[in-house]
Amino acid sequence: MQVIETPQAMQDFARDARAQGRSIGLVPTMGYFHEGHLSLMRASAAENDITITSLFVNPTQFGAHEDLDKYPRDVERDCDLARGAGVDIMFTPTNEMMYPPGYRTYIRVEEWSDMLCGVTRPIHFRGVATVCCKLFNICIPRRAYFGLKDAQQCLIIKKMVEDLNLDVEIKPMPLVREADGLAMSSRNVYLSEAERRDALRISQALFMARDMIAAGETSAAAIRGAMRDHIEQSPLAKIDYIETVDSRTLASADTVKPGVLIAAAVFFGPTRLIDNIIVEG
Amino acid sequence: MQVIETPQAMQDFARDARAQGRSIGLVPTMGYFHEGHLSLMRASAAENDITITSLFVNPTQFGAHEDLDKYPRDVERDCDLARGAGVDIMFTPTNEMMYPPGYRTYIRVEEWSDMLCGVTRPIHFRGVATVCCKLFNICIPRRAYFGLKDAQQCLIIKKMVEDLNLDVEIKPMPLVREADGLAMSSRNVYLSEAERRDALRISQALFMARDMIAAGETSAAAIRGAMRDHIEQSPLAKIDYIETVDSRTLASADTVKPGVLIAAAVFFGPTRLIDNIIVEG
């Protein structure tokens, strides 16, 4: 596995590879890999001639009071894990390379960036869309892989690609959970033992929603209410949102049916966790 | 010369051409060609294996009360002129192809889009940046050609390309004037005979500024004042702005020296004309 640091060297490599007819798969990450990341890398390695993983804790997607500075980092361990997952190139630019002095260009997927996670994190998806467009231009992938834990992110990136005519296929991949159900996240490392235990209520609430739907419940309000009750039984949990929306348009869904995204964001202390399910047909 | 209408067919063509190692030059236009456009096409034809001219009157760069509906169009004549200038492909998408229902992604080059022409036209450069990024992704050019009459546009596109790591070289090309000095513009066709005569005061004011600088004047305020006096001698002229700024940073320039952009925008009736010079070394 090769490590490439500068955008210019990465783009030169990618351009040459594409000119030789080799397909590139890209897995954009902020590092501190867990099984969710590795599942994306393996999927890319299986489908493409070359797999690039970018490791960049993107400052433009963090708000002023968020966890940019303490976001967990372990590049050496990440390199070992990526190598094992079949990654060919690790792209590790610095902030200064990605956003040099005088940087001033931003991409917004309007309306969709202001909903769900965008309410609490108003600049988040602008930063995500911008850095993903940059990474697509630098790495010139044929396919790019994103985990469905960030369902809104997947939708926004897919929309940006479609709207800006970017020549890349977005592959949304299944959310990966811990054995007890908690959605895997690099941020789980922030949780105290008690928070880690109570955080389980998020996935439990989503599985409960799934059971209610299987039993015939169609009222989105009833489902959201039951989820809220379950999560609020933990005194450590502070709900940011519980929403039911169409998974293709983000339009609010009053009736739960196949294709509806049930998404939750919950704070445990300063740590904000998200999780979701999409109602199956 | 071939005419291609859909973004998908254009992108497929461009991807194949690039895979064969053929270089593409792109001349983005809104049509109604004059010698300024043709000079860009000839420059592209001389430097690239394939020259694409896009002809698209981009609705997202027009404000609600601007001239989108009456913008002059003559596709048949444009095709003849482009063929004569060495263009290989004319790309002519419709509004619905470029902005299908649900379109919601926009690019902004911040601060620079709010200055000079951006004061009177607040969404203009957002539309320009967005459509140019789309055209670059669709046509995959090695080089793209823009006229320096739109100096602010050139700077903003160049900045977007740099910031978003787009793999295209922006080639700013000299402004082209009518024999009497008026900057060529598709919008000149809107002018009445009296307006056409008085519009000459814009280029005259710029040439006067150049003469004052050659004679030793360095005060930007003195130069702007003299230009204003000259243009305001026409009762038909309504000055939008006369500005002196650094041509690389758009920072306001109090002292005129090499590299300063002297730019003017003047209304004649509803028609808004722009012109500029860059002070030479």
Coordinates of C-alpha atoms in Angstrom, one line a residue, chain A residues 7 11 15 18-19 101-112 126 130 133-134 137-138 159-160 163-167, chain B residues 7 11 15 18-19 101-112 126 130 133-134 137-138 159-160 163-167:
Chain A
P7 CA -3.5 16.5 -4.0
Q11 CA -4.4 13.6 -9.2
R15 CA -5.2 10.6 -14.2
R18 CA -7.6 6.3 -15.7
A19 CA -5.7 6.8 -19.0
P101 CA -4.9 30.6 2.3
G102 CA -7.5 32.4 0.3
Y103 CA -9.7 29.3 -0.2
R104 CA -13.3 30.5 -0.9
T105 CA -15.3 28.1 -2.9
Y106 CA -18.2 26.1 -1.4
I107 CA -20.9 23.8 -2.7
R108 CA -24.4 23.6 -1.2
V109 CA -27.1 21.1 -1.9
E110 CA -29.9 23.5 -1.0
E111 CA -32.8 22.7 1.3
W112 CA -31.6 19.2 1.9
R126 CA -21.8 22.4 2.8
T130 CA -17.3 20.6 -0.9
C133 CA -16.3 17.2 -4.8
K134 CA -12.6 18.0 -4.2
N137 CA -11.7 15.7 -8.7
I138 CA -8.4 14.7 -7.1
K159 CA -27.7 14.6 -5.5
M160 CA -24.6 16.8 -5.9
D163 CA -26.7 17.9 -10.4
L164 CA -23.1 18.8 -11.2
N165 CA -22.8 16.0 -13.8
L166 CA -19.8 14.4 -11.9
D167 CA -18.8 11.2 -13.7
Chain B
P7 CA -25.2 16.1 -21.4
Q11 CA -20.0 13.3 -21.6
R15 CA -14.7 10.5 -22.0
R18 CA -9.9 11.6 -23.4
A19 CA -9.4 7.8 -23.1
P101 CA -36.9 19.3 -11.8
G102 CA -35.5 19.0 -8.2
Y103 CA -32.2 20.6 -9.2
R104 CA -30.6 22.1 -6.0
T105 CA -26.8 22.2 -6.1
Y106 CA -25.0 25.5 -6.4
I107 CA -21.4 26.6 -6.1
R108 CA -20.3 30.0 -4.7
V109 CA -16.9 31.6 -4.8
E110 CA -17.4 33.6 -1.6
E111 CA -16.8 37.4 -1.2
W112 CA -15.6 37.7 -4.8
R126 CA -23.2 31.7 -8.3
T130 CA -22.3 26.4 -11.2
C133 CA -18.5 23.4 -13.2
K134 CA -21.2 21.4 -14.9
N137 CA -17.7 17.8 -15.9
I138 CA -19.7 17.2 -19.0
K159 CA -10.5 30.4 -8.4
M160 CA -13.2 27.8 -8.4
D163 CA -10.2 25.5 -5.0
L164 CA -12.2 22.5 -6.2
N165 CA -9.1 20.8 -7.8
L166 CA -10.8 20.7 -11.2
D167 CA -8.3 19.3 -13.8

